[in-house]
Amino acid sequence: YYPSYPGQRQAPRDDLEEHLNEKLGENFEVQSITFHDNKIQSRTIGQPGWRETPLAYVLLKAKDASVDRIPELKMDLDFYDSLGPALLPVSTATQVIDARPEKAPARPVDKLSLTQTLDARLTEEKQELTLEVHATTKGLAPSLEQLVDLSIPGFEIAKNEDQGLSIARVESDAERVNAVSERTWLLTLKPKAAAGEPSKFKFPKPTALVAKSAFKQYSDADLKDVENEIALAGIVLNPQPVWPWITGGLVIVALGLFGLRLAKRGADEADAVPVYYVPEDCTPFAVIDLLQRINAAPPRLLADSHRDQLRSTINDLEKIHFAPDAPAANSHGDLKAIARDWVAKVS
């Protein structure tokens, strides 16, 4: 904030932070010191000729109820004019406070937004739900009980971890200096013993202090938004996976197609009519083989009387041509005529 010059003790910001910790640390816990950026503009304070420039926002917590004042704070402003370096000491007035544990009035907040994130992914080691509640507001974020209704149907809060209040930045305008604060809570939830295992989860309902709400839920490794109406009505926990139904449906379809194909192939085979041809060289072997194949054909190709006649013809040919006492000459007539006659009967 100030120009440096040879012999300057140290940066004024570091000097101020050191002085604040030293003077306030005796009776207060200095939780944070947040400095304005270097673009901050001075503003009027209602007194002619006077202006003020906000430098830092200090968040303090009294160590006990006996603390009744904020001590005088001093800061040396270094200047360098035409005559050389100049040192201007500035001090604050002592501020009287009341640190007694009685309930203090609610601090003003503005534009408070609340984000609730549910992690319902269960493992063998983790059988509890985790709900993260994150608040951002102009002003100091109040306690969780002032932001949501903590009565969650079917669940009890096993652990409530307050991550503490933090100042994200400081905003200043012509009227006031606002700290933009953040606060996060991690709630560990487990089903109530009497309720069994709940099938739904209702996000805690925000109070009137909350200007904007958002709800999120982990789905495997992804973080998905949940609509406000669904979040407050209740989301389904551990929904049944759809892949078994899809797999079962695909198996049924595959079996149906396979059965249809088998039936069609069987029908095609039943409808198929064997085709027989007269051998070019009508030897006894070739003709007997042809007649045996015709005899093995489906019954509808031959009448019973013709089938008996065919078997008799086959027996006669085997005796004539292959019996031990068979004559050397063919006495059964023309083999080609026999083959042609039976092929004609089954064609």
Short mmCIF file of C-alpha atoms in Angstrom, two decimals:
data_model
loop_
_atom_site.label_atom_id
_atom_site.label_comp_id
_atom_site.label_asym_id
_atom_site.label_seq_id
_atom_site.Cartn_x
_atom_site.Cartn_y
_atom_site.Cartn_z
CA TYR A 1 0.00 0.00 0.00
CA TYR A 2 2.90 2.37 0.63
CA PRO A 3 5.98 3.19 -1.41
CA SER A 4 9.18 1.72 -0.06
CA TYR A 5 12.32 3.67 0.56
CA PRO A 6 15.81 2.91 1.85
CA GLY A 7 15.87 2.16 5.56
CA GLN A 8 12.15 1.36 5.83
CA ARG A 9 11.62 -1.12 8.69
CA GLN A 10 9.44 -3.68 6.91
CA ALA A 11 6.30 -3.89 4.81
CA PRO A 12 3.46 -2.08 6.63
CA ARG A 13 1.13 -5.04 6.07
CA ASP A 14 3.48 -7.45 7.83
CA ASP A 15 4.01 -4.89 10.58
CA LEU A 16 0.25 -4.54 11.10
CA GLU A 17 -0.35 -8.31 11.15
CA GLU A 18 2.42 -8.79 13.69
CA HIS A 19 1.04 -6.01 15.89
CA LEU A 20 -2.54 -7.40 15.74
CA ASN A 21 -1.44 -10.87 16.79
CA GLU A 22 0.68 -9.45 19.60
CA LYS A 23 -1.95 -7.09 21.04
CA LEU A 24 -5.01 -9.30 20.57
CA GLY A 25 -3.51 -12.72 21.24
CA GLU A 26 -3.60 -12.29 25.02
CA ASN A 27 -7.40 -12.28 25.33
CA PHE A 28 -8.56 -13.44 21.90
CA GLU A 29 -8.06 -16.25 19.44
CA VAL A 30 -7.16 -14.53 16.18
CA GLN A 31 -8.98 -16.85 13.79
CA SER A 32 -8.18 -14.97 10.61
CA ILE A 33 -6.81 -11.69 9.26
CA THR A 34 -8.05 -10.90 5.76
CA PHE A 35 -6.57 -7.90 3.99
CA HIS A 36 -8.28 -5.90 1.28
CA ASP A 37 -6.72 -5.98 -2.16
CA ASN A 38 -4.77 -2.99 -3.40
CA LYS A 39 -7.74 -1.71 -5.45
CA ILE A 40 -9.69 -0.66 -2.37
CA GLN A 41 -10.94 2.93 -2.47
CA SER A 42 -11.26 5.30 0.46
CA ARG A 43 -14.70 6.52 1.47
CA THR A 44 -16.23 9.36 3.46
CA ILE A 45 -17.11 8.86 7.11
CA GLY A 46 -19.53 11.74 7.62
CA GLN A 47 -16.95 14.23 8.90
CA PRO A 48 -15.77 17.02 6.60
CA GLY A 49 -12.23 16.52 5.38
CA TRP A 50 -11.97 12.97 6.66
CA ARG A 51 -11.96 9.70 4.71
CA GLU A 52 -11.24 6.14 5.70
CA THR A 53 -9.65 3.24 3.87
CA PRO A 54 -10.52 -0.29 5.09
CA LEU A 55 -7.33 -2.32 5.43
CA ALA A 56 -8.18 -5.66 7.02
CA TYR A 57 -11.03 -7.75 8.42
CA VAL A 58 -10.03 -9.47 11.67
CA LEU A 59 -12.08 -12.40 12.99
CA LEU A 60 -11.70 -12.78 16.77
CA LYS A 61 -13.00 -15.17 19.40
CA ALA A 62 -12.82 -14.24 23.08
CA LYS A 63 -10.96 -16.80 25.18
CA ASP A 64 -13.44 -16.51 28.06
CA ALA A 65 -16.38 -14.46 29.31
CA SER A 66 -14.16 -12.11 31.32
CA VAL A 67 -12.94 -10.34 28.19
CA ASP A 68 -14.72 -7.00 28.10
CA ARG A 69 -12.79 -4.85 25.64
CA ILE A 70 -10.70 -4.76 22.49
CA PRO A 71 -7.46 -2.99 23.38
CA GLU A 72 -6.04 0.05 21.66
CA LEU A 73 -4.28 -0.81 18.42
CA LYS A 74 -1.46 1.21 16.91
CA MET A 75 -0.03 1.43 13.45
CA ASP A 76 2.78 3.60 12.14
CA LEU A 77 2.21 5.03 8.68
CA ASP A 78 5.44 5.59 6.78
CA PHE A 79 5.72 8.48 4.34
CA TYR A 80 8.49 9.90 2.24
CA ASP A 81 8.13 13.58 1.39
CA SER A 82 10.48 16.27 0.11
CA LEU A 83 12.19 16.50 3.49
CA GLY A 84 12.75 12.75 3.74
CA PRO A 85 11.01 9.88 5.51
CA ALA A 86 8.19 10.68 7.92
CA LEU A 87 6.44 8.47 10.46
CA LEU A 88 2.80 9.13 11.41
CA PRO A 89 1.56 7.07 14.39
CA VAL A 90 -2.15 6.17 14.29
CA SER A 91 -4.08 4.50 17.12
CA THR A 92 -7.62 3.23 17.63
CA ALA A 93 -9.94 3.78 20.54
CA THR A 94 -10.60 0.99 23.03
CA GLN A 95 -13.79 -0.91 22.16
CA VAL A 96 -16.00 -2.21 24.99
CA ILE A 97 -17.54 -5.63 24.27
CA ASP A 98 -19.70 -8.24 26.02
CA ALA A 99 -18.27 -11.77 25.74
CA ARG A 100 -20.62 -13.45 28.20
CA PRO A 101 -22.02 -16.81 26.99
CA GLU A 102 -25.63 -15.63 26.86
CA LYS A 103 -27.21 -15.86 23.45
CA ALA A 104 -26.14 -12.90 21.34
CA PRO A 105 -28.36 -11.25 18.72
CA ALA A 106 -28.17 -12.83 15.28
CA ARG A 107 -25.62 -11.24 12.98
CA PRO A 108 -26.98 -9.84 9.72
CA VAL A 109 -26.36 -11.94 6.62
CA ASP A 110 -27.18 -11.31 2.99
CA LYS A 111 -27.45 -13.52 -0.12
CA LEU A 112 -26.85 -16.71 1.83
CA SER A 113 -26.47 -19.74 -0.47
CA LEU A 114 -26.46 -23.32 0.78
CA THR A 115 -25.23 -26.44 -1.01
CA GLN A 116 -25.99 -29.92 0.34
CA THR A 117 -24.05 -32.87 -1.09
CA LEU A 118 -25.06 -36.45 -0.25
CA ASP A 119 -22.66 -39.37 -0.46
CA ALA A 120 -24.74 -42.55 -0.17
CA ARG A 121 -22.09 -44.87 -1.64
CA LEU A 122 -21.83 -47.77 0.82
CA THR A 123 -18.95 -50.23 1.15
CA GLU A 124 -18.06 -53.01 3.57
CA GLU A 125 -16.04 -50.52 5.60
CA LYS A 126 -18.47 -47.60 5.20
CA GLN A 127 -22.07 -48.34 6.15
CA GLU A 128 -23.09 -44.75 6.92
CA LEU A 129 -24.20 -41.82 4.78
CA THR A 130 -22.25 -38.57 4.59
CA LEU A 131 -23.91 -35.20 4.06
CA GLU A 132 -21.79 -32.13 3.38
CA VAL A 133 -23.44 -28.76 4.00
CA HIS A 134 -21.60 -25.72 2.60
CA ALA A 135 -22.76 -22.15 3.26
CA THR A 136 -21.57 -18.93 1.58
CA THR A 137 -22.86 -15.51 2.57
CA LYS A 138 -22.15 -11.82 2.95
CA GLY A 139 -21.57 -11.55 6.68
CA LEU A 140 -20.64 -14.31 9.11
CA ALA A 141 -22.34 -17.63 8.42
CA PRO A 142 -24.47 -18.66 11.42
CA SER A 143 -24.66 -22.09 13.04
CA LEU A 144 -26.03 -25.08 11.16
CA GLU A 145 -29.16 -25.20 13.32
CA GLN A 146 -30.10 -21.75 12.03
CA LEU A 147 -29.77 -22.84 8.40
CA VAL A 148 -31.54 -26.23 8.14
CA ASP A 149 -33.98 -28.45 9.99
CA LEU A 150 -31.78 -31.26 11.29
CA SER A 151 -34.63 -33.71 11.92
CA ILE A 152 -34.01 -36.11 9.01
CA PRO A 153 -36.71 -38.83 8.78
CA GLY A 154 -35.29 -42.30 9.37
CA PHE A 155 -31.78 -41.10 10.25
CA GLU A 156 -29.86 -39.82 13.23
CA ILE A 157 -26.73 -37.69 13.19
CA ALA A 158 -23.86 -39.82 14.47
CA LYS A 159 -21.25 -37.08 14.01
CA ASN A 160 -21.33 -33.36 13.21
CA GLU A 161 -17.97 -31.93 12.18
CA ASP A 162 -17.88 -28.14 11.88
CA GLN A 163 -14.97 -27.19 9.62
CA GLY A 164 -15.00 -23.68 11.04
CA LEU A 165 -15.72 -20.23 9.69
CA SER A 166 -13.40 -18.80 7.06
CA ILE A 167 -13.32 -15.40 5.37
CA ALA A 168 -13.08 -15.83 1.61
CA ARG A 169 -12.73 -12.13 0.81
CA VAL A 170 -13.76 -8.68 1.97
CA GLU A 171 -16.04 -6.40 -0.02
CA SER A 172 -16.39 -2.69 0.65
CA ASP A 173 -18.84 -0.14 -0.68
CA ALA A 174 -19.94 3.35 0.27
CA GLU A 175 -22.13 2.09 3.11
CA ARG A 176 -20.41 -0.83 4.78
CA VAL A 177 -17.60 -3.37 4.81
CA ASN A 178 -18.80 -6.93 4.20
CA ALA A 179 -16.91 -10.11 4.86
CA VAL A 180 -17.84 -12.89 2.42
CA SER A 181 -17.59 -15.95 4.64
CA GLU A 182 -17.77 -19.69 4.08
CA ARG A 183 -18.58 -22.49 6.48
CA THR A 184 -18.76 -26.25 5.95
CA TRP A 185 -20.21 -29.05 8.04
CA LEU A 186 -19.75 -32.81 7.53
CA LEU A 187 -22.62 -34.88 8.91
CA THR A 188 -22.32 -38.63 9.39
CA LEU A 189 -25.79 -40.20 9.27
CA LYS A 190 -26.89 -43.67 10.26
CA PRO A 191 -30.35 -45.25 10.14
CA LYS A 192 -32.39 -45.17 13.31
CA ALA A 193 -32.62 -48.57 14.94
CA ALA A 194 -36.42 -48.54 15.04
CA ALA A 195 -36.76 -47.43 11.42
CA GLY A 196 -34.80 -50.31 9.87
CA GLU A 197 -33.05 -49.53 6.61
CA PRO A 198 -34.70 -46.46 5.02
CA SER A 199 -35.41 -46.64 1.31
CA LYS A 200 -35.53 -42.84 0.85
CA PHE A 201 -33.52 -39.85 1.99
CA LYS A 202 -34.96 -36.36 2.43
CA PHE A 203 -32.47 -33.52 2.40
CA PRO A 204 -32.77 -31.21 5.44
CA LYS A 205 -35.16 -28.37 4.70
CA PRO A 206 -33.48 -24.92 4.58
CA THR A 207 -34.76 -22.15 6.83
CA ALA A 208 -35.89 -18.66 5.83
CA LEU A 209 -32.31 -17.34 6.18
CA VAL A 210 -31.27 -19.28 3.07
CA ALA A 211 -31.77 -17.29 -0.13
CA LYS A 212 -30.58 -19.98 -2.56
CA SER A 213 -30.33 -23.76 -2.18
CA ALA A 214 -28.62 -26.43 -4.26
CA PHE A 215 -28.67 -30.20 -3.80
CA LYS A 216 -26.16 -32.70 -5.17
CA GLN A 217 -25.60 -36.45 -4.95
CA TYR A 218 -22.71 -38.75 -5.81
CA SER A 219 -23.48 -41.39 -8.44
CA ASP A 220 -20.45 -43.67 -8.56
CA ALA A 221 -17.60 -41.23 -9.24
CA ASP A 222 -19.84 -38.51 -10.71
CA LEU A 223 -21.44 -35.63 -8.84
CA LYS A 224 -24.95 -34.92 -10.11
CA ASP A 225 -27.46 -32.17 -9.37
CA VAL A 226 -30.75 -33.07 -7.70
CA GLU A 227 -33.83 -30.97 -8.36
CA ASN A 228 -35.10 -29.10 -5.31
CA GLU A 229 -38.55 -30.70 -5.37
CA ILE A 230 -37.11 -34.22 -5.58
CA ALA A 231 -34.50 -33.50 -2.91
CA LEU A 232 -37.07 -32.31 -0.38
CA ALA A 233 -39.61 -35.02 -1.29
CA GLY A 234 -37.03 -37.80 -0.93
CA ILE A 235 -34.60 -39.57 -3.25
CA VAL A 236 -34.39 -43.35 -3.55
CA LEU A 237 -31.42 -44.90 -1.77
CA ASN A 238 -29.58 -47.87 -3.30
CA PRO A 239 -31.92 -48.30 -6.31
CA GLN A 240 -31.99 -51.76 -7.84
CA PRO A 241 -29.57 -51.93 -10.77
CA VAL A 242 -31.22 -52.14 -14.18
CA TRP A 243 -28.48 -54.21 -15.82
CA PRO A 244 -29.89 -57.60 -14.61
CA TRP A 245 -33.21 -56.76 -16.28
CA ILE A 246 -31.46 -55.69 -19.46
CA THR A 247 -29.29 -58.82 -19.45
CA GLY A 248 -32.29 -61.06 -18.77
CA GLY A 249 -34.25 -59.44 -21.58
CA LEU A 250 -31.38 -59.90 -24.01
CA VAL A 251 -31.04 -63.57 -23.02
CA ILE A 252 -34.76 -64.17 -23.56
CA VAL A 253 -34.63 -62.47 -26.97
CA ALA A 254 -31.55 -64.48 -27.95
CA LEU A 255 -33.19 -67.76 -26.89
CA GLY A 256 -36.34 -66.85 -28.81
CA LEU A 257 -34.37 -66.09 -31.97
CA PHE A 258 -32.37 -69.29 -31.58
CA GLY A 259 -35.55 -71.36 -31.14
CA LEU A 260 -37.16 -69.66 -34.14
CA ARG A 261 -34.10 -70.40 -36.24
CA LEU A 262 -34.12 -74.07 -35.20
CA ALA A 263 -37.82 -74.36 -35.95
CA LYS A 264 -37.37 -72.76 -39.34
CA ARG A 265 -34.44 -74.99 -40.16
CA GLY A 266 -36.45 -78.05 -39.11
CA ALA A 267 -39.33 -76.96 -41.29
CA ASP A 268 -36.98 -76.36 -44.21
CA GLU A 269 -35.46 -79.78 -43.74
CA ALA A 270 -38.91 -81.35 -43.53
CA ASP A 271 -40.01 -79.56 -46.68
CA ALA A 272 -36.85 -80.43 -48.60
CA VAL A 273 -37.39 -83.22 -51.18
CA PRO A 274 -34.36 -85.41 -51.98
CA VAL A 275 -33.31 -85.40 -55.63
CA TYR A 276 -32.16 -88.69 -57.20
CA TYR A 277 -30.34 -89.22 -60.49
CA VAL A 278 -29.70 -92.28 -62.62
CA PRO A 279 -25.98 -93.13 -62.36
CA GLU A 280 -23.99 -92.68 -65.56
CA ASP A 281 -22.36 -96.06 -65.06
CA CYS A 282 -25.08 -98.39 -63.80
CA THR A 283 -22.98 -101.03 -62.05
CA PRO A 284 -24.60 -103.29 -59.43
CA PHE A 285 -22.93 -101.28 -56.67
CA ALA A 286 -24.20 -97.93 -58.00
CA VAL A 287 -27.77 -99.11 -58.60
CA ILE A 288 -28.09 -100.88 -55.22
CA ASP A 289 -26.75 -97.73 -53.47
CA LEU A 290 -29.34 -95.62 -55.32
CA LEU A 291 -32.18 -97.96 -54.34
CA GLN A 292 -31.06 -98.02 -50.68
CA ARG A 293 -31.04 -94.21 -50.56
CA ILE A 294 -34.54 -94.14 -52.03
CA ASN A 295 -35.64 -96.69 -49.41
CA ALA A 296 -34.27 -94.40 -46.64
CA ALA A 297 -36.25 -91.41 -47.95
CA PRO A 298 -39.22 -89.97 -45.98
CA PRO A 299 -42.29 -92.25 -46.04
CA ARG A 300 -44.40 -89.75 -47.98
CA LEU A 301 -42.22 -90.24 -51.09
CA LEU A 302 -43.26 -93.88 -51.56
CA ALA A 303 -46.46 -95.76 -50.96
CA ASP A 304 -46.21 -98.82 -48.73
CA SER A 305 -46.72 -101.19 -51.68
CA HIS A 306 -43.94 -99.52 -53.66
CA ARG A 307 -41.61 -99.60 -50.64
CA ASP A 308 -42.13 -103.38 -50.25
CA GLN A 309 -41.46 -103.83 -53.97
CA LEU A 310 -38.28 -101.70 -53.65
CA ARG A 311 -36.94 -103.83 -50.81
CA SER A 312 -37.63 -106.97 -52.81
CA THR A 313 -35.76 -105.52 -55.79
CA ILE A 314 -32.76 -104.66 -53.58
CA ASN A 315 -32.69 -108.24 -52.18
CA ASP A 316 -32.90 -109.75 -55.66
CA LEU A 317 -30.03 -107.60 -56.95
CA GLU A 318 -27.83 -108.49 -53.97
CA LYS A 319 -28.47 -112.24 -54.48
CA ILE A 320 -27.95 -112.12 -58.22
CA HIS A 321 -24.74 -110.13 -58.18
CA PHE A 322 -23.11 -110.85 -54.80
CA ALA A 323 -24.26 -114.27 -53.57
CA PRO A 324 -21.54 -117.04 -53.58
CA ASP A 325 -23.47 -119.11 -56.14
CA ALA A 326 -24.43 -116.08 -58.25
CA PRO A 327 -24.14 -116.73 -62.02
CA ALA A 328 -21.54 -114.78 -63.90
CA ALA A 329 -24.10 -113.20 -66.20
CA ASN A 330 -26.63 -110.59 -65.17
CA SER A 331 -30.02 -112.35 -65.23
CA HIS A 332 -31.99 -109.50 -63.58
CA GLY A 333 -32.46 -107.49 -66.69
CA ASP A 334 -31.17 -104.01 -67.50
CA LEU A 335 -29.76 -102.24 -64.39
CA LYS A 336 -30.17 -98.83 -66.03
CA ALA A 337 -33.85 -99.52 -66.66
CA ILE A 338 -34.32 -100.49 -63.00
CA ALA A 339 -32.62 -97.30 -61.82
CA ARG A 340 -34.61 -95.13 -64.26
CA ASP A 341 -37.89 -96.74 -63.15
CA TRP A 342 -37.37 -96.05 -59.42
CA VAL A 343 -36.06 -92.51 -59.94
CA ALA A 344 -39.22 -91.76 -61.89
CA LYS A 345 -41.39 -93.06 -59.02
CA VAL A 346 -39.86 -90.65 -56.45
CA SER A 347 -39.49 -87.60 -58.71
#
